[in-house]
Tab-separated table of C-alpha atoms in Angstrom:
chain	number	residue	atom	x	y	z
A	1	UNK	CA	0.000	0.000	0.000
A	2	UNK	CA	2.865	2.555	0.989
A	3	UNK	CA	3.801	2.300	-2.805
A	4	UNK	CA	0.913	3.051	-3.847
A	5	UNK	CA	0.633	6.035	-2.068
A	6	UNK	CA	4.080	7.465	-2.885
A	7	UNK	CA	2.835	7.055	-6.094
A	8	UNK	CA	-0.057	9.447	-5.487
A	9	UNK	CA	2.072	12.355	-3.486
A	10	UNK	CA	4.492	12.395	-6.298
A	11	UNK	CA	1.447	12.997	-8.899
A	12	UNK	CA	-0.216	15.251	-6.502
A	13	UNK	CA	3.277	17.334	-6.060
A	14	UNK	CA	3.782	17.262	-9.809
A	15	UNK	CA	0.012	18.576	-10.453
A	16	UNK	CA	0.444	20.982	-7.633
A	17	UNK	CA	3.677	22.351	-8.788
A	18	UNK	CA	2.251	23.118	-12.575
A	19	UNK	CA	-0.732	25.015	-11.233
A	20	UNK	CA	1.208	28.599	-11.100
A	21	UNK	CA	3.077	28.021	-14.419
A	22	UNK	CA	2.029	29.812	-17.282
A	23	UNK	CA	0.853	27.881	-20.847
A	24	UNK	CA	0.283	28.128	-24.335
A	25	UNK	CA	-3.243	26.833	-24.992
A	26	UNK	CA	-2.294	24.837	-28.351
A	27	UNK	CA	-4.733	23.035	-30.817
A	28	UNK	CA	-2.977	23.098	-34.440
A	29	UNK	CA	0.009	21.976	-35.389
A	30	UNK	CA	1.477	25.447	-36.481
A	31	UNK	CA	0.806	26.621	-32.992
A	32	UNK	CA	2.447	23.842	-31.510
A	33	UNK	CA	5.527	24.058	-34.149
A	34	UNK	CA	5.780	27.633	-32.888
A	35	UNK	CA	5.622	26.970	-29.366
A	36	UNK	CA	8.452	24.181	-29.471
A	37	UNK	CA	10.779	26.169	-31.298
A	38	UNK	CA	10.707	29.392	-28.464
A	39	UNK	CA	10.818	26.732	-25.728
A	40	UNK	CA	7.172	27.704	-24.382
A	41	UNK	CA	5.202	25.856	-21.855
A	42	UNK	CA	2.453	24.043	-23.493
A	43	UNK	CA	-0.849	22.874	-22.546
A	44	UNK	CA	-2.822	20.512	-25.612
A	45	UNK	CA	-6.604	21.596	-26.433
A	46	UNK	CA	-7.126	18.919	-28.425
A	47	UNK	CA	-5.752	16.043	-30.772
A	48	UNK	CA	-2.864	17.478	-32.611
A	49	UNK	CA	-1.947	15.974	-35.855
A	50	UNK	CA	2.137	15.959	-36.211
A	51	UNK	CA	2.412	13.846	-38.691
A	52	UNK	CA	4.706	17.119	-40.608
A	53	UNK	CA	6.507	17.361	-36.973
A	54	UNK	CA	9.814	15.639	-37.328
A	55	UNK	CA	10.117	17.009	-40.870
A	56	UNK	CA	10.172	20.474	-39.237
A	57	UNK	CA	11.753	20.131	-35.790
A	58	UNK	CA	14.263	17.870	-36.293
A	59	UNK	CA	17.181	20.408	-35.439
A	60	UNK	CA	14.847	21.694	-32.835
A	61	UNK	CA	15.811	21.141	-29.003
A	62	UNK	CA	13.044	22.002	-26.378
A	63	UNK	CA	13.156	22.538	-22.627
A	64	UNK	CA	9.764	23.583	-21.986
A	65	UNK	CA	6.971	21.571	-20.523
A	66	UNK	CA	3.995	20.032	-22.929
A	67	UNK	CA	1.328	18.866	-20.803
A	68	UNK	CA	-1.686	16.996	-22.511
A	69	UNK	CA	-3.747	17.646	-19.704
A	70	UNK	CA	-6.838	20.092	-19.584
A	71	UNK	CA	-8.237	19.611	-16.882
A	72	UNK	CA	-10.093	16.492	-14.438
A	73	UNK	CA	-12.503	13.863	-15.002
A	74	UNK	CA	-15.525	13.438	-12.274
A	75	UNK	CA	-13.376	11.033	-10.437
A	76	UNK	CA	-10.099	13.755	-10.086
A	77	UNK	CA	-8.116	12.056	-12.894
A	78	UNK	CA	-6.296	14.229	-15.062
A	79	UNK	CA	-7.807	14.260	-18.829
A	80	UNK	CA	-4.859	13.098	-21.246
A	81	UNK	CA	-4.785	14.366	-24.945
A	82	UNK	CA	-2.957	12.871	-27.727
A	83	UNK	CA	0.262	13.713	-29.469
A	84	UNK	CA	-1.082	11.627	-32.760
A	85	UNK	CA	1.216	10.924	-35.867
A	86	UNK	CA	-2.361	10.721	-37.294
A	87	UNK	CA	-4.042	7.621	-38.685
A	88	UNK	CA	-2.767	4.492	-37.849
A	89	UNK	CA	0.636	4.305	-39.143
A	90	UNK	CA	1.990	1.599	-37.966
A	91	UNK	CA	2.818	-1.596	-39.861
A	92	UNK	CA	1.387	0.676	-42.768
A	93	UNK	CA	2.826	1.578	-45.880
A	94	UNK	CA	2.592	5.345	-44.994
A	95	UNK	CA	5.146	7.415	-45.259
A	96	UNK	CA	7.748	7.337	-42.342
A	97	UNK	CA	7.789	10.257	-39.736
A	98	UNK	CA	11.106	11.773	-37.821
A	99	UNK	CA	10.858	11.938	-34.226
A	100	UNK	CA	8.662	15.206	-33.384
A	101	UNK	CA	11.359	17.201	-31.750
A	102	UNK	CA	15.476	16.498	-32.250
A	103	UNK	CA	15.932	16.666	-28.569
A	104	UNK	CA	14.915	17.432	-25.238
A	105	UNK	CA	16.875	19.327	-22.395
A	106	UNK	CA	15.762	19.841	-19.143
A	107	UNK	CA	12.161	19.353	-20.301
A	108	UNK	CA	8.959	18.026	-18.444
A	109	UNK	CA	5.964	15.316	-20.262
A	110	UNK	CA	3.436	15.338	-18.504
A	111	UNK	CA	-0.225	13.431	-18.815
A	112	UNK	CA	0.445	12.728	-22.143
A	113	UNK	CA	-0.901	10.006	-24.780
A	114	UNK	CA	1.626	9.672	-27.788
A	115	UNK	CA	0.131	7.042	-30.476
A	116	UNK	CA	0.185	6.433	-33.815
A	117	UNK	CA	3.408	7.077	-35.231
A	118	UNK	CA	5.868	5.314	-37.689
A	119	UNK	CA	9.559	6.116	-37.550
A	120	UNK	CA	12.275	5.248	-39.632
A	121	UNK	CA	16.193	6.448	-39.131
A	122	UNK	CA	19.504	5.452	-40.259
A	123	UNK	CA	22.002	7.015	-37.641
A	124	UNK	CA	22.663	7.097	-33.993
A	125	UNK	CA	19.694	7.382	-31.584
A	126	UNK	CA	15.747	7.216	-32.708
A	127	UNK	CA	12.761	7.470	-30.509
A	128	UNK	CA	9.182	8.577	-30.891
A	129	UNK	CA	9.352	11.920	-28.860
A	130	UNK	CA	12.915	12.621	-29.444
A	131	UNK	CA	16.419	11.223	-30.496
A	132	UNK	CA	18.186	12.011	-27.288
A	133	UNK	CA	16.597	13.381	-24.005
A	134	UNK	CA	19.040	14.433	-21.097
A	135	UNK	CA	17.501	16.273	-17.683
A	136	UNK	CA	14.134	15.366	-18.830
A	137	UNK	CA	11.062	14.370	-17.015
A	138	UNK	CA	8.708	11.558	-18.331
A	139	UNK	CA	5.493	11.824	-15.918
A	140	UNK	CA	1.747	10.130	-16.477
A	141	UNK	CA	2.745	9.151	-20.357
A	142	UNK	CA	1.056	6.562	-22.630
A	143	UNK	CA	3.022	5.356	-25.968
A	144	UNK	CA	0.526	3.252	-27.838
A	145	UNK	CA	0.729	2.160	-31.183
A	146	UNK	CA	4.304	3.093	-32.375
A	147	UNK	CA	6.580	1.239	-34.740
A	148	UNK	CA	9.816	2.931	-34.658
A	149	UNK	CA	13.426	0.982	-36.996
A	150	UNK	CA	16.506	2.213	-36.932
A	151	UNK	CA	19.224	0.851	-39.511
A	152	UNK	CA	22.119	2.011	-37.079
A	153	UNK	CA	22.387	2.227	-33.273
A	154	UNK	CA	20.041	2.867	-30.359
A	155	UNK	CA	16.180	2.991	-30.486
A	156	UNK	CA	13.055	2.951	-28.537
A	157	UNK	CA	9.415	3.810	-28.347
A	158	UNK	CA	10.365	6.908	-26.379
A	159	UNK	CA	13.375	8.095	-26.791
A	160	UNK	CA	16.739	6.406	-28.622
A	161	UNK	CA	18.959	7.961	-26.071
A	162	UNK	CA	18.374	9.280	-22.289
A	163	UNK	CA	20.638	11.012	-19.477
A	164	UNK	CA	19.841	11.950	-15.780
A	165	UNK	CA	16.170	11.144	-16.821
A	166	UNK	CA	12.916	10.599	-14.828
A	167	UNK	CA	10.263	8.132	-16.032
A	168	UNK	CA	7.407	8.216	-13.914
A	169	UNK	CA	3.553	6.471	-14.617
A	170	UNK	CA	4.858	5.341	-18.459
A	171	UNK	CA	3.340	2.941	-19.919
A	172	UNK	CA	4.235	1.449	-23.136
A	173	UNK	CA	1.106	-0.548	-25.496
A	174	UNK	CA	1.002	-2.112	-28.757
A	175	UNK	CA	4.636	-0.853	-29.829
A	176	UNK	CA	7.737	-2.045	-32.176
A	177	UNK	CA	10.799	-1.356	-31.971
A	178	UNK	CA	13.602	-2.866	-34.124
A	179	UNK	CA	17.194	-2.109	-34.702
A	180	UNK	CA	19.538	-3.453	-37.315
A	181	UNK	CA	22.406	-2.511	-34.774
A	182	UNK	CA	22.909	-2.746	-31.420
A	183	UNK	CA	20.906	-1.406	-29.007
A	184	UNK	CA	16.959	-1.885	-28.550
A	185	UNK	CA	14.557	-0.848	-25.798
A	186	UNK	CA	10.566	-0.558	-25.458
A	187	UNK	CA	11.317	3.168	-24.053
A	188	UNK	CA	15.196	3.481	-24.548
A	189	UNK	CA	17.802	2.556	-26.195
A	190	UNK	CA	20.823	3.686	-24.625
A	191	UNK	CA	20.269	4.954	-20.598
A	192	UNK	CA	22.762	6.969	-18.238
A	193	UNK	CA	21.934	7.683	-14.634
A	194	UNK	CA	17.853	7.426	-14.927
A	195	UNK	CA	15.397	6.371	-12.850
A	196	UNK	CA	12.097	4.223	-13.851
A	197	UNK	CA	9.489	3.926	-11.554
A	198	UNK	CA	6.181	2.390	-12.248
A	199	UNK	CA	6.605	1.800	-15.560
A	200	UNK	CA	4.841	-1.212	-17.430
A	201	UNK	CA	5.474	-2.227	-21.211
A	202	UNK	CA	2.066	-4.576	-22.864
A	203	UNK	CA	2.231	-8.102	-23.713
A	204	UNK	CA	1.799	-6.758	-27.259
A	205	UNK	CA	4.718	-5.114	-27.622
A	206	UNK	CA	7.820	-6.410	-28.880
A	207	UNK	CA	11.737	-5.234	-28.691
A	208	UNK	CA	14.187	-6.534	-31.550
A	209	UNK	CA	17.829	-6.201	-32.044
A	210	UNK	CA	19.833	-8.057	-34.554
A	211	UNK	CA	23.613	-6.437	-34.156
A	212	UNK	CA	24.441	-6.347	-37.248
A	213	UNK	CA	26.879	-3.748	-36.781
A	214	UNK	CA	28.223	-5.502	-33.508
A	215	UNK	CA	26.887	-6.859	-30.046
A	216	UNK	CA	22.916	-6.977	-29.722
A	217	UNK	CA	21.421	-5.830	-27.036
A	218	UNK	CA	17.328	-5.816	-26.348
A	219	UNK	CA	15.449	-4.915	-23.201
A	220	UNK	CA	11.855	-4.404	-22.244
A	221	UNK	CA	12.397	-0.903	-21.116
A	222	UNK	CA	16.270	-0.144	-22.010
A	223	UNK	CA	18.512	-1.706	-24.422
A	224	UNK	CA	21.821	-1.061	-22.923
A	225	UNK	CA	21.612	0.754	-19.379
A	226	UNK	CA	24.209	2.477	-17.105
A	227	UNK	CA	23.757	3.093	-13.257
A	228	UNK	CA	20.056	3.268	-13.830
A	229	UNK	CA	17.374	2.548	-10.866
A	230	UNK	CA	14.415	0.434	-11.788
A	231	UNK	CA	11.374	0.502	-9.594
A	232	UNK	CA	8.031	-0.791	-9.740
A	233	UNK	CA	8.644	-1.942	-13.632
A	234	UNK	CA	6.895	-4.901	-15.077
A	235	UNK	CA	7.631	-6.052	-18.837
A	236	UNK	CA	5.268	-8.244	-20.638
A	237	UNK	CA	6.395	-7.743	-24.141
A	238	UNK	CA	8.128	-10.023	-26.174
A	239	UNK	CA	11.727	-9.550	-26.711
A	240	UNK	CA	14.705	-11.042	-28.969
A	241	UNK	CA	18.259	-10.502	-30.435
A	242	UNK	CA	20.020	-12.322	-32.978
A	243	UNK	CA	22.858	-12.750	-30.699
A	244	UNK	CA	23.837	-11.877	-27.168
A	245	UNK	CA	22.170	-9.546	-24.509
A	246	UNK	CA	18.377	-9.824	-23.956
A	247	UNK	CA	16.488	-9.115	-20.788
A	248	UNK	CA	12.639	-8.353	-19.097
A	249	UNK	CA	13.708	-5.195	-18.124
A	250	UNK	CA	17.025	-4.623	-19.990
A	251	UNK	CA	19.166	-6.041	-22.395
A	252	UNK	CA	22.720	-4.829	-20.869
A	253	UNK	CA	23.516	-3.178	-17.476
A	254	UNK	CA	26.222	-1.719	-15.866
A	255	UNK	CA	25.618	-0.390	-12.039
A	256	UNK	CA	21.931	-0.443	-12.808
A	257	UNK	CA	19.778	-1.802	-10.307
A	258	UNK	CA	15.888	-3.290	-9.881
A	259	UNK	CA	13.801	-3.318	-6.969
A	260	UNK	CA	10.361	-5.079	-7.383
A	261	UNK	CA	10.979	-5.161	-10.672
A	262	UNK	CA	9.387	-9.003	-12.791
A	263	UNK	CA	9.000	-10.208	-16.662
A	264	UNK	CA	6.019	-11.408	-17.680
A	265	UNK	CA	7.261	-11.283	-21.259
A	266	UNK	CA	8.280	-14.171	-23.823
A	267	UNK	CA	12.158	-14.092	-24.416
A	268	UNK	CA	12.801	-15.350	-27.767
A	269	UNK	CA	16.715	-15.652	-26.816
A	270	UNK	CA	18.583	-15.031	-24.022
A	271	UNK	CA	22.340	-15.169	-23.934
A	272	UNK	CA	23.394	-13.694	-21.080
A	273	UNK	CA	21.595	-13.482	-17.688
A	274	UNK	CA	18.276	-11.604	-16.936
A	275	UNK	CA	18.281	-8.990	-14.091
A	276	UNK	CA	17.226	-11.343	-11.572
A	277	UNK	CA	20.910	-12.956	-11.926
A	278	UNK	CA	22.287	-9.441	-11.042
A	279	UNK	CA	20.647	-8.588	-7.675
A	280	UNK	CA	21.315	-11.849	-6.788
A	281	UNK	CA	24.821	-11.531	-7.496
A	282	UNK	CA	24.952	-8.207	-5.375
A	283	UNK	CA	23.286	-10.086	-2.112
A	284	UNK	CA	25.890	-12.474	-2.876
A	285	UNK	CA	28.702	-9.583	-2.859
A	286	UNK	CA	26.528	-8.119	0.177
A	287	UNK	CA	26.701	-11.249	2.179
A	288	UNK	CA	29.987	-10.946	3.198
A	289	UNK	CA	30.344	-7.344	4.270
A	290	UNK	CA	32.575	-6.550	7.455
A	291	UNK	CA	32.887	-3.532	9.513
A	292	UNK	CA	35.312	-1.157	7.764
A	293	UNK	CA	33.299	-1.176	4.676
A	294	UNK	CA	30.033	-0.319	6.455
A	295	UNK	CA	32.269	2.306	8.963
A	296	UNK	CA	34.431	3.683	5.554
A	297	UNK	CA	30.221	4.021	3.492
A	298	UNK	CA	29.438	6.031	7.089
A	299	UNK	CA	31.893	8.178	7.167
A	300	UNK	CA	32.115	9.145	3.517
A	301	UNK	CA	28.897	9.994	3.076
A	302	UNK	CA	27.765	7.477	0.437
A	303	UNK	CA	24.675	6.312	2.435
A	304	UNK	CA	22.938	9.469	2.219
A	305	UNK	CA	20.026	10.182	3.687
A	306	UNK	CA	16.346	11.121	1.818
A	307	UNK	CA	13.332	12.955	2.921
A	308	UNK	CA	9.980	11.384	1.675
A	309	UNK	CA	7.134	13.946	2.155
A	310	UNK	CA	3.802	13.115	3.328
A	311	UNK	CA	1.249	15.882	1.570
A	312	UNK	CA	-1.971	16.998	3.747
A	313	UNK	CA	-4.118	16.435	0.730
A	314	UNK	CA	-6.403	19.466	1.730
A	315	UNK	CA	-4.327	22.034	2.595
A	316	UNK	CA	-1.436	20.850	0.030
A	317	UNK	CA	1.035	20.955	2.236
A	318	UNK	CA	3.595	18.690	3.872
A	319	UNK	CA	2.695	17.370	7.037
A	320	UNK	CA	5.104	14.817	7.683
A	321	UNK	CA	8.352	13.472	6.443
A	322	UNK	CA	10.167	9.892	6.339
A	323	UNK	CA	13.622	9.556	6.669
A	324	UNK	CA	15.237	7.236	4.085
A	325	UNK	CA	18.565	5.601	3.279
A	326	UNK	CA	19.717	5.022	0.202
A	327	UNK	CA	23.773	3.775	-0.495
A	328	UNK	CA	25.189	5.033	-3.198
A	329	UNK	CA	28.624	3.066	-3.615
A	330	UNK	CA	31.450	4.524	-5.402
A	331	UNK	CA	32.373	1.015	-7.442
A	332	UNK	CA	28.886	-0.753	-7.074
A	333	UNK	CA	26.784	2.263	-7.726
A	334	UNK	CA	23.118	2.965	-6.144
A	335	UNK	CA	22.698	-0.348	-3.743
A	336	UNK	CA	18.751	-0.514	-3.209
A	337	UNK	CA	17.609	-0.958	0.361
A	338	UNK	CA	15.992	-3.962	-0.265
A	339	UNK	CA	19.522	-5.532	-0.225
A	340	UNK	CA	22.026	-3.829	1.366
A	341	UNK	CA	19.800	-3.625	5.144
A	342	UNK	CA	19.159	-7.152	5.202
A	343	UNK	CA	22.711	-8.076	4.820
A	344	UNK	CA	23.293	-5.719	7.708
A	345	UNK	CA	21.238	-7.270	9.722
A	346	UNK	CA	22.552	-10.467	8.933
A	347	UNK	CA	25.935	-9.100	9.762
A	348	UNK	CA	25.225	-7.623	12.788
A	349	UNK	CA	25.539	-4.358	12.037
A	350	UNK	CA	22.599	-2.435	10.805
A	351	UNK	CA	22.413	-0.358	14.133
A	352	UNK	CA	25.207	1.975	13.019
A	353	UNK	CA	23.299	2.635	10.274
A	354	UNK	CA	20.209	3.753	12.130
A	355	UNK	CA	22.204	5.639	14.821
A	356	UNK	CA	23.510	7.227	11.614
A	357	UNK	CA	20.292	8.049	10.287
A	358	UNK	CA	19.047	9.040	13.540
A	359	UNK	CA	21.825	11.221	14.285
A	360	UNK	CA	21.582	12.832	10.534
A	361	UNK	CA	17.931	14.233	11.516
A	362	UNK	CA	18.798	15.640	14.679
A	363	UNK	CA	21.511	17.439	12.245
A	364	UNK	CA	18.574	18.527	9.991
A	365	UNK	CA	16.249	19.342	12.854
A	366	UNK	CA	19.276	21.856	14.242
A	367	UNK	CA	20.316	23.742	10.983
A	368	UNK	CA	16.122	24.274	10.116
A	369	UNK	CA	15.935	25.483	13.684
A	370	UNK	CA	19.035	27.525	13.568
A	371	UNK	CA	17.475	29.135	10.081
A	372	UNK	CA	14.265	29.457	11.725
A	373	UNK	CA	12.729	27.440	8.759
A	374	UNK	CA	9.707	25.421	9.569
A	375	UNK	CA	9.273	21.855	11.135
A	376	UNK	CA	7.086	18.883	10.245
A	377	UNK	CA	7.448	15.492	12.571
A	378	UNK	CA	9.978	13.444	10.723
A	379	UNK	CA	9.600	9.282	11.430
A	380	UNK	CA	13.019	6.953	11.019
A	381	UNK	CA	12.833	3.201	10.340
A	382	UNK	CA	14.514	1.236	12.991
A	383	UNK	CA	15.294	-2.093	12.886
A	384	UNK	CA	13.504	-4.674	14.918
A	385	UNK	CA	16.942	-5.887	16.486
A	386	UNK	CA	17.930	-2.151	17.767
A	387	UNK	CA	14.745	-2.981	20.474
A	388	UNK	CA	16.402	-5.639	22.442
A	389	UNK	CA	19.045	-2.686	23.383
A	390	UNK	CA	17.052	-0.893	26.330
A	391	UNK	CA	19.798	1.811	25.923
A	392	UNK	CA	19.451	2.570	22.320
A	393	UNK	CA	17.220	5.668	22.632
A	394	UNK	CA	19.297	7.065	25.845
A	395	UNK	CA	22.536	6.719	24.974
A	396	UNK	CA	22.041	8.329	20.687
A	397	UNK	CA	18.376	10.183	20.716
A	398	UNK	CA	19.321	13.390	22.560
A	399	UNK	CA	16.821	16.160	23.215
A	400	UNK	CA	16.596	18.832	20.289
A	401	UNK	CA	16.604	21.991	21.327
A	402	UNK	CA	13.379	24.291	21.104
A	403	UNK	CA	12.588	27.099	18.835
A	404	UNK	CA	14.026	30.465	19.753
A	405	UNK	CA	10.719	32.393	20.251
């Protein structure tokens, strides 16, 4: 359930945040074209037809936000128009489309439907929306519908290649993707340093790469991924390569890592491991951690520690906080939680970490105090071994000190 309704504050915050920025009402395609090229917010009126779009912004890059949404359905849901390539294209013998914009920077996508769209490319990087996306936020999206082939390197139904990106609430139906060279993903090809959360890709989609210009790599969400964080992702499509790396949720990784995170989907070939093999593999590295590793992560600061806010959902504002770890090793990149605080308690030594944590919001309760910025309660997760020590909460909660008035 707690998922669930993490899920909800982060829409809620998103929704909220948009309210006080200022939109271009757009309904045409020339309005739209316009608006992309001066990096304007934008806010659909209706079902825009950009089937001319990638002819005409393909040198275009935009770091504005397009939301589809216009306003709330009788249940609160946010009403989602369509950025449509027009009739059904795909598997059609219509004439190909570019992506509709060359890039995005810094960008938002939010409560958006993108269908209908058939792309064809012959160089590095292919997607949908864009050809490369870096700083960009993916929120409340539907892709439905797409066929996108690339003769060269590095497509998906999204985006061909993304950095320091956020995919939040995507949801991939009824696409193709296909590459003649390496890398092949139902949202991305190639992914740096992004995060996926609650993402889902249909049991009628399908992922295809057959390497012909080296190794193959096909994934049901990224083709070949780097220090990427996977949460809450389920791939049903069906997914293939002529020859090496194929996988549920990605074809390749490097320092990427999953947390509930399951294939459903048929893989037609599967060379090298699936991302189940790899978390195991880090519980296995885990398993055997001693106390100057945990002491050296301490006192470097690479278990840092995260705020999650809990909204009041009628006054909009946060009422509540939970503190959070989250490791982020210098060799093994982001550890999830999942597997690094069992094997601490396994080890014996997961109540350093919560003195830590403890410790790090009385150090946040002091400087907020000190700028006289305002307090909400904050809770901290505490292991159920730290309660046989009676002295735990004597010896490392001291008292905070009150408010000057």
């Amino acid at each position: 359930m707690r998922k669930y309704i993490t899920l909800m504050l982060l829409l809620l915050s998103c929704i909220g945040a948009m309210a006080e920025t200022q939109f271009r009402l757009v309904n045409n395609y020339p309005d739209f074209k316009e608006a992309v090229k001066n990096n304007e917010n934008i806010r659909l009126t209706a079902n825009i037809d950009l089937s001319d779009a990638g002819f005409d912004m393909i040198n275009v890059t935009y770091k504005g936000i397009i939301d589809g949404s216009y306003g709330t359905d009788e249940s609160g849901n946010p009403i989602c128009h369509s950025l449509s390539g027009g009739e059904n294209t795909k598997g059609s013998d219509n004439r190909a489309h570019k992506p509709i914009i060359k890039a995005l920077e810094g960008a938002t996508l939010t409560n958006l439907i993108i269908s209908n769209f058939r792309l064809e490319w012959d160089d590095d990087d292919i997607g949908t929306v864009a050809c490369t996306a870096k700083n960009t936020k993916f929120t409340n999206v539907i892709v439905a519908n797409v066929s996108v082939f690339n003769d060269d390197d590095e497509a998906g139904a999204i985006v061909g290649k993304a950095e320091n990106c956020e995919f939040r609430n995507v949801m991939g139906i009824n696409n193709d993707v296909t590459v003649d060279g390496n890398r092949a993903g139902g949202f991305v090809g190639l992914s740096y340093n992004s995060f996926y959360c609650n993402c889902s890709n249909s049991a009628y989609s399908s992922v295809y790469a057959d390497g012909s210009w080296g190794n193959a790599y096909a994934g049901g969400f990224v083709g070949d991924s780097n220090s990427d964080q996977f949460v809450f992702c389920i791939n049903m499509a069906q997914i293939g390569a002529l020859d090496d790396c194929v996988g549920g949720i990605t074809g390749k990784s490097r320092k990427s890592y999953f947390s509930d995170c399951s294939n459903n989907g048929c893989i037609m070939h599967s060379k090298e491991a699936d991302f189940i093999n790899a978390v195991s593999d880090m519980k296995k590295q885990l398993s055997s951690l001693d106390l100057t590793e945990i002491e050296e992560a301490l006192e470097q600061g690479q278990i840092k520690v995260y705020y999650q806010p809990i909204v009041d959902t009628e006054t909009g504002k946060i009422a509540s906080a939970e503190a959070l770890a989250r490791w982020e090793h210098p060799e093994r990149g982001f550890i999830p939680p999942n597997i690094f605080i069992p094997a601490l308690e396994k080890n014996g030594y997961i109540s350093k970490l919560d003195y830590y944590v403890i410790n790090k919001v009385k150090d946040f309760y002091n400087t907020s105090l000190k700028n006289n910025e305002p307090l909400v309660p904050v809770s901290v997760n505490i292991s159920w071994m730290d309660f046989g020590e009676s002295i735990y909460i004597s010896n490392e909660q001291s008292p905070i000190p009150e408010a000057e008035q």
